[in-house]
PDB file of C-alpha atoms in Angstrom:
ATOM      1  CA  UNK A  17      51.049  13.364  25.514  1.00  0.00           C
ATOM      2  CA  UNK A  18      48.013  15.104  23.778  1.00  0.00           C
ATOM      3  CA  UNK A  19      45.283  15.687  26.275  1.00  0.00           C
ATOM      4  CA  UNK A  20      41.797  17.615  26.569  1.00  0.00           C
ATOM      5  CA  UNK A  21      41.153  19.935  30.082  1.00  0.00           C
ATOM      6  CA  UNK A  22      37.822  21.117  30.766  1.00  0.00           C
ATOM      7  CA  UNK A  23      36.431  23.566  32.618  1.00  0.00           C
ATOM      8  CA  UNK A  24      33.117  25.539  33.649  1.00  0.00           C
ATOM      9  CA  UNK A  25      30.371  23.050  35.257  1.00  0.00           C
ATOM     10  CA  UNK A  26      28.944  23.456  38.240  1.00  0.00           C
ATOM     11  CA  UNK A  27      25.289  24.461  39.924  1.00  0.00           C
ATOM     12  CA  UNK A  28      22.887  26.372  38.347  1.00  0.00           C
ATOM     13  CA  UNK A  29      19.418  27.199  38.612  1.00  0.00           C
ATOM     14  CA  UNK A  30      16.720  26.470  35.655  1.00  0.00           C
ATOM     15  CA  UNK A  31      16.902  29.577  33.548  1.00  0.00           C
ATOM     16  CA  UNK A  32      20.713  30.452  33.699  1.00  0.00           C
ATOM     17  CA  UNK A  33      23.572  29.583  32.029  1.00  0.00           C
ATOM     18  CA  UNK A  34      26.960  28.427  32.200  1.00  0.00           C
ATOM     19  CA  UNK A  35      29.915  28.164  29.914  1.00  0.00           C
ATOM     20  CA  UNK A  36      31.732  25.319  29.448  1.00  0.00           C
ATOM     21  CA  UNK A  37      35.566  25.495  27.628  1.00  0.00           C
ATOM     22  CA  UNK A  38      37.794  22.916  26.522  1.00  0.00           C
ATOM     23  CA  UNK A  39      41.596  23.222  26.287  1.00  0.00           C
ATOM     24  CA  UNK A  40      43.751  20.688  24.004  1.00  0.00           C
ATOM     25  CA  UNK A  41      47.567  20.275  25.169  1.00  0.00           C
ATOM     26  CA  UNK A  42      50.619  18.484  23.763  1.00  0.00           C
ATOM     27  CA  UNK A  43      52.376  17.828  20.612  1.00  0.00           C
ATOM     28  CA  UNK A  44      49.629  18.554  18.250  1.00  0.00           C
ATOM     29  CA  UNK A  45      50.042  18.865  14.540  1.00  0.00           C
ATOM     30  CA  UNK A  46      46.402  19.417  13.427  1.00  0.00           C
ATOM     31  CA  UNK A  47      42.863  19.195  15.143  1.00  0.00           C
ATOM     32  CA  UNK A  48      40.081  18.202  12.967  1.00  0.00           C
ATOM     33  CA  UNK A  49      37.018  18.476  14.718  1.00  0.00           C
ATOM     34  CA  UNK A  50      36.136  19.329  18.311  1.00  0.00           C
ATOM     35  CA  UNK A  51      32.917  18.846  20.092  1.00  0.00           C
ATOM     36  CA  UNK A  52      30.773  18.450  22.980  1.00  0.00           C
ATOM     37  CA  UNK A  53      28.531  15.156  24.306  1.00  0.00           C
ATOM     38  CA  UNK A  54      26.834  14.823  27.295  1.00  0.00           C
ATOM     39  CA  UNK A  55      26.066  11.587  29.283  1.00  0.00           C
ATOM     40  CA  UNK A  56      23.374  10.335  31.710  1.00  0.00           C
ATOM     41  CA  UNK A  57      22.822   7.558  33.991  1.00  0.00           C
ATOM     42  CA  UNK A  58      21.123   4.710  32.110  1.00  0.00           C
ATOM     43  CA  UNK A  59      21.876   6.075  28.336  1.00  0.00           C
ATOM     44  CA  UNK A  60      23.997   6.444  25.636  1.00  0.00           C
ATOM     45  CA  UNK A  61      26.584   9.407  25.397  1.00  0.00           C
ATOM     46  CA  UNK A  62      25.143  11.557  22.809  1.00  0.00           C
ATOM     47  CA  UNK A  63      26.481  14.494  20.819  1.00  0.00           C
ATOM     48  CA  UNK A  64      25.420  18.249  22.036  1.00  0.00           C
ATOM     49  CA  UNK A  65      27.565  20.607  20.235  1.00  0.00           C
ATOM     50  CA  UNK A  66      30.039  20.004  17.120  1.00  0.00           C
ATOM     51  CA  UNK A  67      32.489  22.255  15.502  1.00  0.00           C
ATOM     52  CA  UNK A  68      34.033  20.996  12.266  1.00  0.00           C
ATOM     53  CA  UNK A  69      37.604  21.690  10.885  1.00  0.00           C
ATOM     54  CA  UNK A  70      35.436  23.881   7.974  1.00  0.00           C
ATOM     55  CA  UNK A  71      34.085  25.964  11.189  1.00  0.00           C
ATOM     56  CA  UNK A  72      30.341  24.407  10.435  1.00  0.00           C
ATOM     57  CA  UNK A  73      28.454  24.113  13.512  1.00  0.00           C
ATOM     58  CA  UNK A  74      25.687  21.195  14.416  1.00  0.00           C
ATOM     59  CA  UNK A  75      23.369  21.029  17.867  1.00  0.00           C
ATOM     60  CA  UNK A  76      21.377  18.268  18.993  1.00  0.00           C
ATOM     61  CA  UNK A  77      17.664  18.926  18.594  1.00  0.00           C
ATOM     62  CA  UNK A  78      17.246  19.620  22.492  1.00  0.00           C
ATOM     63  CA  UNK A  79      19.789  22.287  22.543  1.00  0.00           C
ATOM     64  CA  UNK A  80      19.250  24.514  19.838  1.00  0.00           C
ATOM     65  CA  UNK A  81      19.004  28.246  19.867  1.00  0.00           C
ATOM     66  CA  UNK A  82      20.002  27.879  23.280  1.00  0.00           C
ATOM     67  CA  UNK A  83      23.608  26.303  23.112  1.00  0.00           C
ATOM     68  CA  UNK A  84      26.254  28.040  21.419  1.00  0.00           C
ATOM     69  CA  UNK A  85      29.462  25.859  20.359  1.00  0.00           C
ATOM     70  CA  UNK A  86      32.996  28.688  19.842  1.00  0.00           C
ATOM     71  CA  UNK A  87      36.093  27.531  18.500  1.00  0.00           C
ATOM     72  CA  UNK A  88      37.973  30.301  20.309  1.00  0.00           C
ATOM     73  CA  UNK A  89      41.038  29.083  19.470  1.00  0.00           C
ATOM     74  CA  UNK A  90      43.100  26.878  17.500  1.00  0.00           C
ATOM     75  CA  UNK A  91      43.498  24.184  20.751  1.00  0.00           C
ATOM     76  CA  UNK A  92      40.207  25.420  22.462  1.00  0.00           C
ATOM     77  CA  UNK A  93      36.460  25.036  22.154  1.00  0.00           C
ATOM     78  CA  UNK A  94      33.805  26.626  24.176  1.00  0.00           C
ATOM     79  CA  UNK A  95      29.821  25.743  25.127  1.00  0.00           C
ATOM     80  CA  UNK A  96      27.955  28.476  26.091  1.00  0.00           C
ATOM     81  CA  UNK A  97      24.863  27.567  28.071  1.00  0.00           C
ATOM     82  CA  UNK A  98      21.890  29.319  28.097  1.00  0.00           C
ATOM     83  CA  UNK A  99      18.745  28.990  29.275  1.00  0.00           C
ATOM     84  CA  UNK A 100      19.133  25.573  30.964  1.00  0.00           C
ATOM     85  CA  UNK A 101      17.103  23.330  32.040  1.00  0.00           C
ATOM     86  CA  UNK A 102      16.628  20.394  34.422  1.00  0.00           C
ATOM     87  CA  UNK A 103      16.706  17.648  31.373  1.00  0.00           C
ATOM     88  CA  UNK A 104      20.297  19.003  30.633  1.00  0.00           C
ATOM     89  CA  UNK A 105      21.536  17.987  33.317  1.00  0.00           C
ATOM     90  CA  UNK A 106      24.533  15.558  32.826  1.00  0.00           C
ATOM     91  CA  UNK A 107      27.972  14.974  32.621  1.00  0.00           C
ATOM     92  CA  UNK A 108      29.694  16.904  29.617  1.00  0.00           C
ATOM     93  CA  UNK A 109      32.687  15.791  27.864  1.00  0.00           C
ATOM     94  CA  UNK A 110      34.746  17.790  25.509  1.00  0.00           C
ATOM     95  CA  UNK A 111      35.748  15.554  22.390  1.00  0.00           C
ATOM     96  CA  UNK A 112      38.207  16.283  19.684  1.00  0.00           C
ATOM     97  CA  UNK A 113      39.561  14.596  16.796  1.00  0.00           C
ATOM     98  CA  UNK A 114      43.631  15.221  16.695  1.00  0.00           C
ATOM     99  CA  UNK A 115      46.631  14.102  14.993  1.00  0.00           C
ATOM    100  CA  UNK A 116      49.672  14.247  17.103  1.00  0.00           C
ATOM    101  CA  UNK A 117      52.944  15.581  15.623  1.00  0.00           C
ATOM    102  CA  UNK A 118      54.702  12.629  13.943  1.00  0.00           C
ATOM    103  CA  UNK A 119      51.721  10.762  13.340  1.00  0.00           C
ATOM    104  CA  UNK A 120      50.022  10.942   9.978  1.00  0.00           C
ATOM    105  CA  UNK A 121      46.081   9.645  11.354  1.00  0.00           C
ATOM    106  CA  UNK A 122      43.840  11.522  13.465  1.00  0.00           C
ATOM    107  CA  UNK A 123      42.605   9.762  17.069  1.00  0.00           C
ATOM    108  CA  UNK A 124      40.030  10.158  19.264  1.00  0.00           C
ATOM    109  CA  UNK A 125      40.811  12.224  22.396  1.00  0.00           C
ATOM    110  CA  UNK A 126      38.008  12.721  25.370  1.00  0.00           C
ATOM    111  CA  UNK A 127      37.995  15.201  28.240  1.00  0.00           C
ATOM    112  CA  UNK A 128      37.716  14.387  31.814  1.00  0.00           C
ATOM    113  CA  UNK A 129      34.396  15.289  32.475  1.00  0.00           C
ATOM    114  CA  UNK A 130      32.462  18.034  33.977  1.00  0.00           C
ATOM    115  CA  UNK A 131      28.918  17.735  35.761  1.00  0.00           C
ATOM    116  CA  UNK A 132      26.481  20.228  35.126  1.00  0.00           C
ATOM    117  CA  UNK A 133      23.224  20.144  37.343  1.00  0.00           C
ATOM    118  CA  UNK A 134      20.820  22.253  36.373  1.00  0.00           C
ATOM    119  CA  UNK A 135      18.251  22.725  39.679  1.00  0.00           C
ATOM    120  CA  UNK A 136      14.385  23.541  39.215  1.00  0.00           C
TER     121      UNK A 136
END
């Protein structure tokens, strides 16, 4: 019923940037928080990019002053990235934190997905 879409990996060379964007769908009543993790092979999933219901923004360490979190809209978040590198590469996944209509609790939604290979 609620679902997140994402959008935006791909190929890109050391240097550039990309732009990831997240879309939330359904019968939503409220959405909390929305984020961003990554994923590689062999470790945990870790946090990149959050956006909190306040509109405060966190990075990771690795990624600031080069990632940009956006809450464009009320059902979607965006990742600008710039100046990538070959250690981001990974698998990103949009997160968000929703209550459905009806429902008086917030869940745990995950995107898809999206690989982003940054080449040297």
């Amino acid at each position: 019923q609620v679902q997140l879409v994402e959008s935006g990996g791909g190929l890109v060379q050391a240097g550039g940037s990309l732009r990831l964007s997240c879309a939330a769908s359904g019968s939503i009543f409220r959405i909390n928080t929305m984020a961003w993790y990554r994923q590689v092979p062999g470790k945990q999933r870790e946090a990149v990019a959050v956006f909190t219901l306040g509109g405060n923004t966190n990075y990771a360490d690795s990624v600031k002053g080069r990632f940009t979190i956006s809450r464009d809209n009320v059902k979607t978040v965006s990742l600008l990235m710039n100046r990538l590198q070959p250690e981001d590469t990974a698998v990103y996944y949009c997160y968000a934190a929703i209550t459905a209509s009806g429902i008086n609790y917030p869940r745990d939604y995950w995107g898809q997905g999206t690989q982003v290979t940054v080449s040297s």
